[in-house]
PDB file of C-alpha atoms in Angstrom:
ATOM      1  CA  UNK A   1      72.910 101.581  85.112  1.00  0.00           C
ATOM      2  CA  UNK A   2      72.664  99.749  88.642  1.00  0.00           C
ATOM      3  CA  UNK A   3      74.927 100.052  91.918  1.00  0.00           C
ATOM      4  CA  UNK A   4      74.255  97.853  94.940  1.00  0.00           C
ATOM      5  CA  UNK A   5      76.405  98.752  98.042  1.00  0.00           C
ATOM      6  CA  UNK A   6      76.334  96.359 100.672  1.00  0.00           C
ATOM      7  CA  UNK A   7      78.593  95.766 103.863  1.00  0.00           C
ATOM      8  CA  UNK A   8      77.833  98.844 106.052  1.00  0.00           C
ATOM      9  CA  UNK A   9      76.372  98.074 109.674  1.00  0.00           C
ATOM     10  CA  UNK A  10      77.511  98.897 113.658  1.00  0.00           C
ATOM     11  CA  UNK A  11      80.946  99.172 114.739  1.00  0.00           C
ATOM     12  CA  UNK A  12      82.412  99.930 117.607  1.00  0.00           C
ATOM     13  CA  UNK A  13      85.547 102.741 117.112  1.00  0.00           C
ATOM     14  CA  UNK A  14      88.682 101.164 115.768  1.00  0.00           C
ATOM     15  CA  UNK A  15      86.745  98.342 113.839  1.00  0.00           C
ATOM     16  CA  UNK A  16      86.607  97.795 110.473  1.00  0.00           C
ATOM     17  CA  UNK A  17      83.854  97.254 107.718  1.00  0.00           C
ATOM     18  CA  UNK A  18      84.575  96.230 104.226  1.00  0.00           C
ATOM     19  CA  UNK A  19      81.872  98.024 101.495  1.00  0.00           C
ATOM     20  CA  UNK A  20      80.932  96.131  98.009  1.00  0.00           C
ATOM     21  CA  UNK A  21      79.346  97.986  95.462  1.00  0.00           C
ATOM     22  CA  UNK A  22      78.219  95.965  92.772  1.00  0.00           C
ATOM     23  CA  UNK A  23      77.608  97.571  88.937  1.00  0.00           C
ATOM     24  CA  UNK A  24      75.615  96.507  86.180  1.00  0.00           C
ATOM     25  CA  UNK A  25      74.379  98.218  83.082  1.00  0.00           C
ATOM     26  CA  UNK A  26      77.382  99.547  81.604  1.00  0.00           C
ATOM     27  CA  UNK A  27      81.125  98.434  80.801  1.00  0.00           C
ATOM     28  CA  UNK A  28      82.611  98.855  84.505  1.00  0.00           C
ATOM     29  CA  UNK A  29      86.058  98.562  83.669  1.00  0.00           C
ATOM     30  CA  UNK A  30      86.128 101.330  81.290  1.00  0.00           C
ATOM     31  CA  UNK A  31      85.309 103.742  84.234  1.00  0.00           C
ATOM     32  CA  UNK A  32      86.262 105.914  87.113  1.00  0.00           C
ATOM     33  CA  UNK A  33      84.960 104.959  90.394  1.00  0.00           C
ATOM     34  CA  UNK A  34      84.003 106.241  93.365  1.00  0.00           C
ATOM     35  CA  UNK A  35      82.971 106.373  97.405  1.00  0.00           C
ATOM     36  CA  UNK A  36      81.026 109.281  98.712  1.00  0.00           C
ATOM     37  CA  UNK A  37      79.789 109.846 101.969  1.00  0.00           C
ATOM     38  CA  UNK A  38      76.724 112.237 103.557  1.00  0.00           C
ATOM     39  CA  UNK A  39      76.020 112.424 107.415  1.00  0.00           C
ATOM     40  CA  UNK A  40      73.228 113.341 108.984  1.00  0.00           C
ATOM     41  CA  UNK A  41      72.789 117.622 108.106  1.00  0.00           C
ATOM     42  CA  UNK A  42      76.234 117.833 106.467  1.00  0.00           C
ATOM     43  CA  UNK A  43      76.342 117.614 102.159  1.00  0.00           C
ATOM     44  CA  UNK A  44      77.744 114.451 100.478  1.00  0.00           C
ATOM     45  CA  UNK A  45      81.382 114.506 100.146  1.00  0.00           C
ATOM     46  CA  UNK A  46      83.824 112.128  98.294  1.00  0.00           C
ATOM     47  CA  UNK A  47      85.749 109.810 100.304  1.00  0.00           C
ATOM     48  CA  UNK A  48      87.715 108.033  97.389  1.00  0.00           C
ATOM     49  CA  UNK A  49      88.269 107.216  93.888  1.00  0.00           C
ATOM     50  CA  UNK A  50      89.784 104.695  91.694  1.00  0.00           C
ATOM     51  CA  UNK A  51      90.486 104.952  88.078  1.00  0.00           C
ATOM     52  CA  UNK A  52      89.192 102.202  85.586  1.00  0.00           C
ATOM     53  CA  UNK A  53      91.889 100.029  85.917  1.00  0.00           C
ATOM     54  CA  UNK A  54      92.854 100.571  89.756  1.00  0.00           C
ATOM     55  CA  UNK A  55      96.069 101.788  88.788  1.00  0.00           C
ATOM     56  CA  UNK A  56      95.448 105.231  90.523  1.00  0.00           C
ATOM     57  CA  UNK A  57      93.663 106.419  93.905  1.00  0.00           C
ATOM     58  CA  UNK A  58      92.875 109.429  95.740  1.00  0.00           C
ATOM     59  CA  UNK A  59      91.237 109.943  99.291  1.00  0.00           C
ATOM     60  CA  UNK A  60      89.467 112.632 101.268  1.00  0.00           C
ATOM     61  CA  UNK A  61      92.063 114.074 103.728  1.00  0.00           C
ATOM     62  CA  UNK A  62      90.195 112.601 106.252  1.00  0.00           C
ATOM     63  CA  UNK A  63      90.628 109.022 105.472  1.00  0.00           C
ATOM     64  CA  UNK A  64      94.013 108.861 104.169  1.00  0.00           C
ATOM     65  CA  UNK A  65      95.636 106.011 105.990  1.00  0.00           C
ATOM     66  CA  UNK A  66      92.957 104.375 107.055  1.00  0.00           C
ATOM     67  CA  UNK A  67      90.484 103.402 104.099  1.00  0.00           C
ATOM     68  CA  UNK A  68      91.522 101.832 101.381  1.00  0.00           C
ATOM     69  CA  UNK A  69      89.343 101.763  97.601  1.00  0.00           C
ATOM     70  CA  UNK A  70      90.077  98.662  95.318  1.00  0.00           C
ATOM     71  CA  UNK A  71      88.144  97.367  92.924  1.00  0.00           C
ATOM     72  CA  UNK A  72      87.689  93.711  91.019  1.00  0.00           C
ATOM     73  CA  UNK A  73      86.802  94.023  86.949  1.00  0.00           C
ATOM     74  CA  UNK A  74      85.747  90.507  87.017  1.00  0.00           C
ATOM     75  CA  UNK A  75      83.457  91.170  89.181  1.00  0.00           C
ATOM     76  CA  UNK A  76      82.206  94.605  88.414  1.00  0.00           C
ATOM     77  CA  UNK A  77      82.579  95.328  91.791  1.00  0.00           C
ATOM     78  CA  UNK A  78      84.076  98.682  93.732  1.00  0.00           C
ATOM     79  CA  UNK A  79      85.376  97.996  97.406  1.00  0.00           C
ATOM     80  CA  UNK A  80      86.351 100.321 100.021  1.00  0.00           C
ATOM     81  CA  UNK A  81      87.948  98.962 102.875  1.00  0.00           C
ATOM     82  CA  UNK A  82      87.247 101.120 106.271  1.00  0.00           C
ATOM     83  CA  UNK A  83      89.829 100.307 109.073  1.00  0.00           C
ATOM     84  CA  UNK A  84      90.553 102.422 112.200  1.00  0.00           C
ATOM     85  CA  UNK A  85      87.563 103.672 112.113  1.00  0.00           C
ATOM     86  CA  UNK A  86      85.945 106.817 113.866  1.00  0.00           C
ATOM     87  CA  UNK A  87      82.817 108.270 114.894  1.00  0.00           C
ATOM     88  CA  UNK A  88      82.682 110.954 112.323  1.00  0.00           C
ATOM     89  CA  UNK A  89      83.106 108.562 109.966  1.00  0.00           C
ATOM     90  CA  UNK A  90      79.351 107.630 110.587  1.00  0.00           C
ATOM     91  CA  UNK A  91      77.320 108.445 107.319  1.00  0.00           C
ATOM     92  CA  UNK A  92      75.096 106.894 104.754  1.00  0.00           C
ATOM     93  CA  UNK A  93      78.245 105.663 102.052  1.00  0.00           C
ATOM     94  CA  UNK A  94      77.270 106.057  98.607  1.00  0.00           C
ATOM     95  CA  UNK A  95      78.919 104.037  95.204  1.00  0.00           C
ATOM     96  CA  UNK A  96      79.111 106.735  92.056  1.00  0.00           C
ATOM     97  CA  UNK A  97      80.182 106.596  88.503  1.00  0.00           C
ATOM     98  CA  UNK A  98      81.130 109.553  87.282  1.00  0.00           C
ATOM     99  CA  UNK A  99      80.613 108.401  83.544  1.00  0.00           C
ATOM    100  CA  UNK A 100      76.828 108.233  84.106  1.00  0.00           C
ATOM    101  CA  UNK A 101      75.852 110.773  87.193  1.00  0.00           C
ATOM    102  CA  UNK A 102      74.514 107.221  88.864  1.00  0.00           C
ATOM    103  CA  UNK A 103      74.042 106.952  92.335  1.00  0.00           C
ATOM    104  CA  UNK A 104      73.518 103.455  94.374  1.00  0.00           C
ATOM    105  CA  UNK A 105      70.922 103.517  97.077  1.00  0.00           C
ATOM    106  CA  UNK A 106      73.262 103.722  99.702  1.00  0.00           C
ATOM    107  CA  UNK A 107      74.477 101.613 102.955  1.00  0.00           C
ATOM    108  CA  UNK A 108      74.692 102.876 106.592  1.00  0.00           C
ATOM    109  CA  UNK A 109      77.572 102.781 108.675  1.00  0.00           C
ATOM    110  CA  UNK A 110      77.418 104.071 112.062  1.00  0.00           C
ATOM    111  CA  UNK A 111      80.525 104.025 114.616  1.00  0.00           C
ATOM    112  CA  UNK A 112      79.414 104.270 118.078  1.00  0.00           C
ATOM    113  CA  UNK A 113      80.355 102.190 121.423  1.00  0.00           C
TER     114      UNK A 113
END
């Protein structure tokens, strides 16, 4: 089991990024997905999930609104679109399948002017 994020990077407050995580290894489409978060000396929290065939969503609290998790079986690949964003929203954002307890390596994204 494999995940790739890419897409994460400097923006200032109110821009947008657009995450990819790409999967490999296993049947994607039969399986939950999912965006977590850490930030520098706070724990890893989850930021959103999509079920296997992106008929259902949820979001942290703090992101409702303003990201938005999709994901393209084709593909393999898990998306989460960051818009409006903040500068607690700066963290290392991390792709997860639950099915497997896999983690991807992770991609930065740091909002700062």
């Amino acid at each position: 089991v494999q995940l790739v994020e890419s897409g994460g990077g400097l923006v200032q407050p109110g821009g947008s990024l657009r995450l990819s995580c790409v999967a490999s290894g296993f049947t994607f489409s039969y399986h939950v997905m999912s965006w977590y978060r850490q930030a520098p000396g706070k724990e890893r929290e989850l930021v959103a999930g999509i079920t296997s065939a992106g008929g259902s969503t949820n979001y942290a609290d703090s992101v409702k609104g303003r990201f938005t998790i999709s994901r393209d079986n084709a593909k393999n690949t898990v998306y989460l679109q960051m818009n409006s964003l903040k500068p607690e929203d700066t963290a290392v954002y991390y792709c997860y399948t639950w099915a497997y307890n896999s983690w991807g390596q992770g991609t930065q994204v740091t909002v700062s002017s």
